[in-house]
Coordinates of N, CA and C in Angstrom, one line a residue:
Chain A
T152 N -1.1 17.3 0.6 CA 1.1 16.8 -0.1 C 1.4 15.9 0.8
Q153 N 1.8 14.8 -1.0 CA 2.1 13.0 0.3 C 3.1 13.6 1.1
L154 N 3.4 12.7 2.0 CA 4.8 12.5 2.5 C 5.7 12.4 1.8
L155 N 5.6 11.0 0.6 CA 6.5 10.2 0.1 C 5.9 10.9 -1.6
E156 N 6.9 11.0 -2.3 CA 6.4 11.5 -3.3 C 7.2 10.9 -4.3
Q157 N 6.6 10.7 -5.4 CA 7.2 9.3 -6.6 C 7.7 10.6 -8.0
S158 N 8.1 9.7 -8.2 CA 8.2 10.6 -9.7 C 9.2 9.5 -10.5
P159 N 8.0 9.3 -12.2 CA 7.7 9.9 -12.1 C 6.6 9.0 -12.3
Q160 N 5.0 10.1 -12.3 CA 3.9 9.1 -12.1 C 3.5 8.7 -12.9
F161 N 3.9 8.3 -14.6 CA 3.4 7.6 -15.8 C 4.8 7.5 -16.0
L162 N 5.7 6.6 -16.6 CA 6.4 6.2 -17.2 C 6.1 4.5 -18.9
S163 N 6.1 5.0 -19.6 CA 5.9 4.5 -20.9 C 7.5 3.9 -21.6
I164 N 8.3 2.2 -21.5 CA 9.3 2.9 -22.5 C 9.1 1.2 -22.9
Q165 N 10.0 1.7 -24.2 CA 10.3 0.0 -25.1 C 11.2 -0.7 -24.4
E166 N 10.3 -2.4 -25.2 CA 10.9 -3.5 -23.8 C 12.6 -2.9 -24.3
G167 N 13.2 -3.3 -23.0 CA 15.1 -3.9 -23.1 C 15.0 -2.0 -23.0
E168 N 15.3 -0.9 -22.1 CA 14.9 0.0 -22.0 C 15.9 -0.1 -20.4
N169 N 16.4 0.5 -20.3 CA 16.0 0.6 -19.0 C 15.9 2.3 -17.4
L170 N 15.5 1.9 -17.0 CA 14.9 2.8 -16.2 C 15.3 3.4 -14.4
T171 N 14.6 4.6 -14.0 CA 15.3 4.5 -12.9 C 13.7 5.2 -12.2
V172 N 12.5 5.3 -11.2 CA 11.7 5.1 -10.7 C 11.9 6.2 -9.2
Y173 N 11.7 7.3 -8.3 CA 11.8 7.9 -7.4 C 11.2 8.1 -6.2
C174 N 11.5 8.0 -5.3 CA 10.8 8.8 -3.9 C 11.2 9.1 -3.0
N175 N 10.8 9.8 -3.1 CA 11.5 11.6 -2.6 C 10.5 11.3 -0.8
S176 N 10.7 12.2 -0.3 CA 10.4 13.4 1.2 C 11.2 14.0 1.7
S177 N 10.6 15.1 3.0 CA 11.6 15.7 3.8 C 11.4 14.9 4.8
S178 N 10.6 14.3 5.0 CA 11.0 13.5 6.1 C 12.3 11.9 6.8
V179 N 12.5 11.9 7.6 CA 13.0 10.7 7.5 C 12.8 9.0 7.6
F180 N 12.5 8.5 7.2 CA 12.4 7.2 7.9 C 13.1 6.1 8.0
S181 N 12.3 4.7 9.0 CA 13.3 4.1 9.3 C 13.3 2.5 8.8
S182 N 12.5 2.9 7.9 CA 13.2 2.1 6.6 C 11.9 2.2 5.3
L183 N 12.3 1.2 3.5 CA 11.6 2.1 3.3 C 11.3 0.4 2.1
Q184 N 10.4 0.4 1.9 CA 9.7 -0.7 1.2 C 9.6 -0.8 -0.4
W185 N 9.3 -0.9 -0.9 CA 9.1 -1.9 -2.8 C 8.0 -2.4 -2.9
Y186 N 7.1 -2.0 -3.4 CA 5.5 -3.2 -4.0 C 5.4 -3.1 -5.2
R187 N 5.5 -4.0 -5.7 CA 4.4 -3.8 -7.2 C 2.8 -4.6 -7.1
Q188 N 2.0 -3.2 -7.6 CA 0.9 -3.8 -8.1 C 0.1 -4.1 -9.3
E189 N -1.1 -5.4 -9.3 CA -0.9 -5.4 -10.5 C -3.2 -5.4 -10.5
P190 N -3.6 -4.6 -11.6 CA -4.3 -4.0 -12.1 C -6.0 -5.6 -11.1
G191 N -6.4 -4.9 -10.8 CA -7.4 -5.6 -9.7 C -7.1 -7.2 -8.6
E192 N -6.0 -6.2 -8.9 CA -4.6 -7.0 -7.7 C -4.3 -6.0 -6.1
G193 N -4.3 -7.0 -4.6 CA -3.0 -5.7 -4.0 C -1.8 -5.6 -4.1
P194 N -1.4 -4.4 -3.6 CA 0.5 -4.5 -3.6 C 1.2 -5.7 -3.1
V195 N 1.7 -6.0 -3.7 CA 3.0 -7.4 -3.7 C 4.0 -6.6 -3.4
L196 N 5.0 -7.2 -2.0 CA 6.4 -6.9 -1.6 C 7.2 -7.7 -2.6
L197 N 8.0 -6.3 -3.0 CA 9.7 -6.8 -3.8 C 10.6 -6.9 -3.3
V198 N 10.7 -4.9 -2.3 CA 12.2 -5.2 -0.7 C 12.3 -4.8 0.0
T199 N 13.0 -4.5 1.4 CA 12.7 -3.8 2.4 C 14.2 -2.9 1.9
V200 N 14.3 -2.2 2.5 CA 15.9 -1.0 3.0 C 15.5 -0.8 4.0
V201 N 16.3 -1.1 5.0 CA 16.3 -0.1 6.3 C 17.5 0.5 6.9
T202 N 19.4 0.6 6.3 CA 19.9 1.3 5.7 C 20.8 2.0 5.2
G203 N 20.6 3.4 5.8 CA 20.7 4.3 5.0 C 22.2 4.0 4.2
G204 N 22.1 4.6 3.5 CA 23.1 4.0 1.6 C 22.8 2.2 0.8
E205 N 22.1 1.8 2.2 CA 21.8 0.9 1.0 C 21.6 0.0 0.1
V206 N 22.4 -0.8 -0.9 CA 21.9 -1.3 -2.1 C 21.6 -2.5 -2.1
K207 N 20.4 -2.7 -2.4 CA 20.0 -3.9 -2.2 C 19.4 -4.1 -4.7
K208 N 19.7 -5.8 -4.5 CA 19.5 -5.7 -6.0 C 18.9 -7.3 -6.3
L209 N 17.5 -7.3 -6.8 CA 17.4 -8.3 -7.2 C 16.2 -8.6 -8.6
K210 N 17.7 -9.5 -9.3 CA 17.2 -9.9 -10.9 C 17.9 -8.7 -11.8
R211 N 17.5 -8.2 -11.8 CA 17.7 -6.4 -13.1 C 17.1 -5.3 -12.4
L212 N 16.4 -5.8 -10.9 CA 15.9 -4.8 -10.0 C 16.6 -4.5 -9.2
T213 N 17.5 -3.1 -9.5 CA 18.4 -2.6 -8.0 C 17.8 -1.1 -7.3
F214 N 17.4 -1.8 -6.1 CA 17.1 -0.7 -4.7 C 18.6 0.2 -4.0
Q215 N 17.7 1.0 -3.7 CA 18.7 2.2 -3.1 C 18.4 3.1 -2.1
F216 N 19.6 3.3 -1.0 CA 17.7 3.8 0.4 C 18.9 5.3 0.1
G217 N 19.1 6.2 -0.2 CA 19.7 7.8 0.4 C 19.8 7.0 1.4
D218 N 21.3 7.6 1.6 CA 22.0 8.5 2.8 C 21.1 8.5 4.1
A219 N 20.5 9.9 4.2 CA 19.8 10.8 4.8 C 18.3 9.9 5.2
R220 N 18.2 8.7 4.7 CA 16.3 8.2 4.7 C 15.6 8.7 4.7
K221 N 15.9 9.6 3.6 CA 14.5 10.2 2.8 C 13.8 10.0 1.5
D222 N 15.3 8.7 1.2 CA 14.5 8.7 0.2 C 14.8 7.7 -0.5
S223 N 14.6 7.4 -2.1 CA 15.2 5.9 -2.2 C 14.9 5.2 -3.6
S224 N 15.8 5.4 -4.9 CA 15.1 4.6 -5.8 C 14.9 3.1 -6.4
L225 N 14.4 3.1 -7.8 CA 14.8 2.1 -8.2 C 15.1 1.6 -9.5
H226 N 16.1 1.2 -9.3 CA 16.7 0.9 -11.6 C 16.5 -0.1 -11.4
I227 N 15.9 -0.3 -13.1 CA 15.4 -1.5 -13.7 C 16.1 -1.6 -14.9
T228 N 16.8 -2.7 -14.9 CA 17.7 -2.5 -15.5 C 16.9 -3.6 -17.3
A229 N 16.7 -3.1 -18.7 CA 16.5 -4.0 -19.8 C 15.1 -4.6 -19.3
A230 N 14.4 -3.7 -19.0 CA 12.7 -3.8 -18.6 C 12.2 -4.6 -19.8
Q231 N 11.2 -6.0 -19.4 CA 10.4 -6.7 -19.9 C 9.1 -5.9 -20.1
P232 N 7.9 -6.9 -21.1 CA 6.7 -7.0 -20.4 C 6.4 -7.1 -19.4
G233 N 7.5 -8.1 -19.1 CA 6.0 -8.0 -17.5 C 6.8 -7.6 -16.9
D234 N 7.4 -6.8 -16.4 CA 7.6 -5.6 -15.4 C 6.5 -4.4 -15.2
T235 N 5.7 -5.2 -16.1 CA 4.8 -3.6 -16.4 C 3.1 -4.0 -14.7
G236 N 4.0 -3.2 -14.6 CA 2.3 -2.8 -13.3 C 2.2 -1.9 -12.5
L237 N 2.3 -0.7 -11.1 CA 1.8 -0.1 -10.1 C 3.1 -0.4 -8.9
Y238 N 4.3 0.7 -9.2 CA 5.8 0.5 -8.0 C 5.2 1.8 -7.9
L239 N 5.1 1.0 -6.4 CA 4.4 1.8 -4.6 C 5.7 2.1 -3.6
C240 N 6.3 3.3 -3.4 CA 7.5 2.7 -2.2 C 6.3 3.1 -0.3
A241 N 6.8 2.8 0.2 CA 6.4 2.6 2.0 C 7.5 2.7 2.4
G242 N 7.1 3.5 3.4 CA 7.9 3.9 4.8 C 7.3 3.9 6.0
A243 N 8.7 3.7 7.1 CA 7.2 3.6 8.5 C 8.5 5.0 9.1
R244 N 8.2 5.2 9.9 CA 8.7 7.0 9.8 C 9.7 6.5 11.3
P245 N 9.9 7.2 11.4 CA 10.9 6.2 12.7 C 10.0 7.4 14.5
G246 N 9.5 5.7 15.3 CA 8.4 5.7 16.3 C 6.9 5.4 15.6
S247 N 7.5 5.9 13.9 CA 5.1 4.7 13.8 C 5.6 3.9 13.2
A248 N 6.2 2.6 13.9 CA 6.0 1.5 12.8 C 4.9 0.3 12.3
R249 N 3.8 1.0 13.6 CA 2.9 1.0 13.3 C 2.4 1.4 11.9
Q250 N 2.7 2.4 11.8 CA 1.4 3.2 10.9 C 2.8 2.7 8.8
L251 N 2.1 2.2 8.0 CA 2.9 2.6 7.3 C 1.6 3.5 5.9
T252 N 3.7 3.7 5.1 CA 2.7 5.5 4.9 C 3.2 4.8 3.1
F253 N 2.0 5.4 2.5 CA 2.4 4.6 0.5 C 2.3 5.9 -0.7
G254 N 4.0 5.9 -0.8 CA 3.9 7.2 -1.9 C 2.4 6.8 -3.1
S255 N 2.2 8.1 -3.6 CA 1.5 8.3 -4.8 C 1.1 7.3 -6.4
G256 N 2.6 6.8 -6.0 CA 2.9 5.5 -6.5 C 2.9 6.1 -8.5
T257 N 3.9 5.0 -9.0 CA 4.5 4.9 -10.4 C 3.8 3.6 -11.2
Q258 N 3.4 5.0 -12.6 CA 2.7 3.4 -13.3 C 3.6 3.5 -14.6
L259 N 4.1 1.9 -14.8 CA 5.4 1.9 -15.9 C 4.7 0.9 -16.7
T260 N 3.9 0.6 -17.7 CA 4.0 0.9 -18.9 C 5.7 -0.4 -20.3
V261 N 5.4 -1.1 -20.3 CA 7.1 -1.7 -20.7 C 6.5 -2.2 -22.1
L262 N 6.5 -1.9 -23.1 CA 5.8 -1.8 -24.6 C 6.2 -3.0 -25.4
P263 N 6.6 -4.1 -26.1 CA 6.8 -5.1 -26.2 C 7.6 -4.7 -27.9
Chain B
N286 N -4.0 -21.3 2.3 CA -2.6 -19.7 1.9 C -3.6 -18.9 1.8
A287 N -5.2 -18.4 2.4 CA -5.8 -17.5 2.6 C -5.3 -16.4 2.3
G288 N -4.9 -16.6 3.5 CA -3.9 -15.1 3.8 C -5.0 -13.9 4.5
V289 N -5.1 -12.7 3.6 CA -6.3 -11.9 3.8 C -7.0 -12.2 2.6
T290 N -8.6 -11.9 2.9 CA -9.5 -12.5 2.1 C -10.0 -10.5 2.4
Q291 N -10.7 -10.4 1.7 CA -12.2 -9.6 2.0 C -13.2 -9.4 1.2
T292 N -13.7 -9.3 1.9 CA -15.7 -9.2 0.6 C -16.6 -7.9 1.2
P293 N -16.9 -7.9 -0.3 CA -16.9 -7.9 -1.3 C -16.2 -8.1 -2.2
K294 N -16.1 -8.0 -2.7 CA -15.3 -7.6 -3.9 C -16.3 -6.3 -4.6
F295 N -17.0 -6.6 -5.0 CA -17.1 -5.0 -5.4 C -18.9 -4.6 -4.6
Q296 N -19.1 -3.5 -4.9 CA -20.5 -2.8 -4.2 C -21.1 -1.5 -4.3
V297 N -21.9 -1.1 -4.6 CA -22.4 -0.5 -5.3 C -23.4 -0.2 -4.0
L298 N -23.6 1.4 -3.7 CA -24.1 1.9 -2.6 C -24.9 3.6 -3.3
K299 N -25.8 4.3 -2.7 CA -26.7 4.8 -2.5 C -26.0 6.0 -1.5
T300 N -26.2 7.1 -2.5 CA -26.0 7.8 -0.9 C -27.0 8.1 0.4
G301 N -26.0 8.2 2.0 CA -26.8 8.0 2.1 C -26.4 6.8 3.4
Q302 N -26.1 5.2 2.5 CA -26.3 4.0 3.2 C -24.9 3.2 3.6
S303 N -25.2 2.8 4.4 CA -24.6 2.5 5.0 C -23.3 0.3 4.7
M304 N -22.8 1.1 5.0 CA -22.1 -1.3 4.6 C -21.4 -1.1 5.4
T305 N -21.1 -2.3 5.8 CA -19.4 -2.8 5.9 C -18.5 -3.6 5.4
L306 N -17.6 -3.7 5.0 CA -16.4 -4.4 4.4 C -15.6 -5.1 5.0
Q307 N -15.6 -6.3 4.8 CA -15.5 -6.7 6.2 C -13.7 -7.7 5.1
C308 N -13.0 -8.2 6.7 CA -11.0 -8.1 6.6 C -11.0 -9.6 7.7
A309 N -10.4 -9.9 6.8 CA -10.0 -11.7 8.0 C -8.1 -11.5 7.1
Q310 N -7.7 -12.2 8.3 CA -6.6 -13.4 7.7 C -6.4 -14.0 8.9
D311 N -5.9 -15.3 8.3 CA -5.5 -16.5 8.9 C -3.6 -15.7 9.8
M312 N -3.4 -15.6 8.9 CA -1.8 -15.8 10.1 C -0.9 -15.2 10.7
N313 N -2.5 -14.7 12.0 CA -2.0 -14.6 13.7 C -1.6 -13.2 13.5
H314 N -1.0 -12.0 12.4 CA -1.2 -10.9 12.7 C -1.2 -9.7 13.2
E315 N -0.4 -9.0 14.2 CA -1.0 -7.9 15.1 C -1.2 -7.1 14.1
Y316 N -0.8 -6.1 13.4 CA -1.7 -5.3 13.1 C -2.1 -5.2 11.9
M317 N -2.8 -4.8 11.7 CA -4.2 -5.1 11.0 C -4.7 -3.1 9.8
S318 N -4.5 -3.2 8.9 CA -5.4 -2.0 8.3 C -5.8 -1.7 7.3
W319 N -7.0 -0.4 7.2 CA -7.7 0.1 5.8 C -7.1 1.4 4.8
Y320 N -7.1 0.9 4.0 CA -6.2 2.2 2.9 C -7.3 2.1 1.8
R321 N -7.8 3.0 1.1 CA -8.8 3.2 0.2 C -7.0 3.7 -1.3
Q322 N -7.0 3.7 -2.3 CA -6.8 3.7 -3.4 C -7.2 4.5 -4.2
D323 N -7.3 6.2 -4.9 CA -7.4 6.7 -5.6 C -6.9 7.4 -6.5
P324 N -7.0 7.0 -8.2 CA -5.2 7.5 -9.3 C -5.7 8.5 -9.2
G325 N -3.8 8.4 -9.1 CA -2.4 9.5 -8.2 C -2.2 9.5 -7.1
M326 N -2.9 9.1 -6.4 CA -3.2 8.8 -5.2 C -2.5 8.4 -4.0
G327 N -1.8 7.1 -4.5 CA -1.4 6.0 -4.1 C -2.5 5.4 -3.0
L328 N -1.7 4.7 -2.0 CA -2.6 4.3 -0.8 C -3.3 5.2 0.4
R329 N -4.2 6.0 0.8 CA -3.8 6.4 1.5 C -4.2 5.9 3.4
L330 N -4.2 5.8 4.2 CA -4.5 5.6 5.5 C -5.8 5.5 6.3
I331 N -6.9 4.6 6.2 CA -7.5 5.2 7.1 C -7.7 4.4 8.8
H332 N -8.0 3.7 8.9 CA -7.4 3.1 10.2 C -6.6 2.2 9.8
Y333 N -6.0 1.6 11.6 CA -5.0 1.0 11.5 C -5.5 0.0 13.2
S334 N -5.1 -1.4 13.3 CA -5.3 -1.9 14.9 C -3.9 -2.5 14.6
V335 N -3.5 -2.4 16.2 CA -2.0 -2.9 15.9 C -2.6 -4.0 17.6
G336 N -3.4 -4.6 17.4 CA -4.3 -6.2 18.3 C -5.6 -5.9 18.7
A337 N -6.2 -6.8 19.6 CA -7.8 -6.8 19.3 C -7.6 -5.9 20.2
G338 N -8.5 -5.0 20.0 CA -9.2 -4.2 21.3 C -8.7 -2.8 21.0
I339 N -7.5 -2.6 19.9 CA -6.7 -1.6 19.7 C -6.9 -0.8 18.9
T340 N -7.7 0.2 18.1 CA -7.6 0.9 17.0 C -7.3 2.4 16.7
D341 N -6.4 3.0 15.5 CA -6.1 4.2 15.7 C -7.0 4.8 15.1
Q342 N -6.6 6.2 14.2 CA -7.2 6.7 13.0 C -5.8 7.2 12.3
G343 N -5.8 6.4 10.5 CA -5.1 7.4 10.0 C -4.8 8.2 8.7
E344 N -4.8 8.8 8.3 CA -4.5 10.0 7.2 C -5.9 11.0 7.0
V345 N -7.1 9.7 6.5 CA -8.3 10.0 6.4 C -9.9 9.1 6.5
P346 N -9.6 9.5 8.5 CA -10.3 8.6 8.8 C -12.3 8.7 8.7
N347 N -12.0 9.8 8.1 CA -13.7 11.3 8.5 C -14.6 9.5 7.6
G348 N -16.0 9.0 8.1 CA -16.9 8.9 7.9 C -16.8 7.6 7.6
Y349 N -16.1 7.2 8.3 CA -15.7 5.4 8.8 C -15.5 4.8 10.2
N350 N -15.9 3.5 10.4 CA -15.7 3.1 11.9 C -14.3 1.7 11.8
V351 N -13.5 1.6 12.7 CA -13.7 -0.4 13.1 C -13.5 -0.4 14.2
S352 N -13.8 -1.9 13.9 CA -13.2 -2.1 15.1 C -13.0 -3.7 14.9
R353 N -11.7 -4.0 16.4 CA -11.1 -5.3 16.1 C -11.1 -6.2 17.5
S354 N -12.1 -6.7 17.2 CA -12.6 -7.6 18.9 C -12.1 -8.9 18.9
T355 N -11.3 -9.3 17.3 CA -9.8 -9.9 17.4 C -9.3 -10.2 16.7
T356 N -8.1 -10.8 16.2 CA -6.9 -11.2 15.7 C -7.6 -11.8 14.5
E357 N -8.0 -11.8 14.2 CA -8.6 -12.4 12.7 C -9.1 -11.1 11.9
D358 N -9.7 -10.8 12.6 CA -11.5 -9.6 12.2 C -10.7 -8.2 11.7
F359 N -10.8 -7.7 11.0 CA -10.8 -6.3 10.5 C -12.1 -5.6 10.3
P360 N -13.0 -5.9 10.0 CA -13.7 -4.6 8.9 C -14.1 -3.1 9.5
L361 N -14.3 -3.2 8.4 CA -14.5 -1.0 8.4 C -16.2 -0.7 8.0
R362 N -16.8 0.4 8.8 CA -18.3 0.4 8.0 C -17.6 1.5 7.7
L363 N -18.6 2.2 7.3 CA -18.6 3.6 6.0 C -20.8 3.9 6.9
L364 N -20.0 5.2 7.0 CA -21.4 5.1 8.3 C -22.8 5.8 7.2
S365 N -22.2 6.2 6.4 CA -23.5 7.4 5.8 C -23.3 7.6 5.1
A366 N -22.5 6.5 3.6 CA -22.0 7.1 2.0 C -22.3 7.8 1.7
A367 N -21.4 8.5 0.8 CA -21.2 10.0 0.5 C -20.8 10.0 -0.6
P368 N -20.7 10.0 -2.1 CA -19.8 9.3 -3.5 C -17.9 9.9 -3.5
S369 N -17.4 10.7 -2.8 CA -16.0 10.8 -2.4 C -15.5 9.3 -1.8
Q370 N -17.0 8.5 -1.3 CA -16.1 6.8 -1.0 C -16.0 6.4 -1.6
T371 N -16.0 6.8 -3.0 CA -16.3 6.5 -4.0 C -14.4 5.6 -4.1
S372 N -14.2 4.5 -4.7 CA -12.3 4.1 -4.1 C -12.7 3.1 -4.2
V373 N -11.2 2.2 -4.1 CA -11.0 0.8 -4.4 C -9.8 1.2 -2.2
Y374 N -11.0 -0.4 -2.2 CA -10.2 -0.1 -0.7 C -8.9 -1.3 -0.4
F375 N -8.7 -1.7 0.3 CA -8.1 -2.7 0.5 C -7.2 -2.7 1.8
C376 N -7.3 -3.6 2.6 CA -7.2 -4.3 3.9 C -5.8 -4.7 3.5
A377 N -4.6 -4.4 4.7 CA -3.4 -4.9 4.7 C -2.9 -5.6 5.9
S378 N -2.7 -6.6 7.1 CA -1.9 -7.1 8.4 C -1.0 -6.9 7.7
R379 N -0.4 -7.9 9.0 CA 1.8 -7.3 9.2 C 2.1 -8.4 10.1
R380 N 3.0 -9.0 10.7 CA 3.4 -9.3 11.7 C 4.0 -7.8 12.1
G381 N 3.7 -7.9 14.0 CA 4.2 -6.4 15.0 C 4.9 -6.4 15.2
R382 N 6.2 -6.3 13.9 CA 7.0 -5.9 14.4 C 8.1 -4.5 13.3
M383 N 9.4 -4.5 13.3 CA 9.6 -3.6 12.6 C 10.1 -3.5 11.3
N384 N 10.1 -3.3 10.3 CA 10.4 -3.0 9.0 C 9.2 -5.0 8.0
T385 N 8.2 -5.1 8.5 CA 8.3 -6.4 8.0 C 6.7 -5.9 7.0
E386 N 6.7 -7.4 6.4 CA 6.5 -7.1 5.0 C 4.3 -6.9 4.6
A387 N 4.2 -5.2 4.9 CA 2.2 -6.2 4.8 C 1.6 -7.4 3.8
F388 N 0.7 -7.7 3.4 CA 0.0 -8.8 2.8 C -0.6 -8.1 2.9
F389 N -1.0 -8.0 1.3 CA -2.8 -7.3 1.5 C -4.0 -8.0 0.5
G390 N -4.9 -7.9 0.7 CA -6.5 -8.6 0.4 C -6.2 -8.0 -1.3
Q391 N -7.6 -7.9 -2.2 CA -7.3 -8.2 -3.5 C -8.5 -6.7 -3.7
G392 N -8.6 -6.4 -2.2 CA -9.7 -5.4 -2.7 C -11.1 -5.3 -2.0
T393 N -11.9 -4.2 -2.6 CA -12.9 -4.1 -2.6 C -13.0 -2.7 -4.1
R394 N -13.9 -3.2 -4.9 CA -14.3 -1.9 -5.2 C -15.2 -1.1 -5.0
L395 N -16.0 -0.3 -4.2 CA -16.7 0.6 -3.8 C -17.6 1.8 -5.1
T396 N -18.6 2.0 -5.4 CA -18.4 3.4 -5.9 C -20.9 3.6 -4.5
V397 N -20.2 5.2 -5.0 CA -21.6 5.7 -4.2 C -22.4 6.3 -5.2
V398 N -23.5 5.6 -5.5 CA -24.6 7.2 -6.3 C -24.8 7.4 -5.6

């Protein structure tokens, strides 16, 4: 059982559709990060959220950190084929900032 | 713009062989980590280090050793390779503060036959 559970595991949508990816845990995190990974590459940071209830927007991507700091969501508006990739959430537990724990990942495919 | 450099990119080992995966970073980051990535499992932490001479175990440390003699280098050693260690391995580094960004290498795809 992973500390951070992501859903859905796979998502295939048409260009222009909206989608939401979830990252859930029963544990509290001092911060959550979202990374995007393309084939053959390492993950690259998209955003860090640190305050419960925080919402951050990055162009068509909206990230939210739950009020209780146990969950986060990533919403993409009007998805484009360039959004295709593996989306990973990662968290640092209070008192364990040295360790970054990753979720199971959501593989997103946006079809033209 | 080297960032985090991993070698080799691909490796095939026979069961029982040993090898070392190399990782070097040029950003003077305190924290370095090794992860393995398997389908449907995201990234699982193997070992990590918070500075030269300091290492600790992560979630899946069995069968792996690490050392950190310098800030720049953090090699991962497989002592006696097993088919269960077939995976993609990523090294990451980040500054030793809260909420900092992790920078990843391009990964090493290891197959144990």
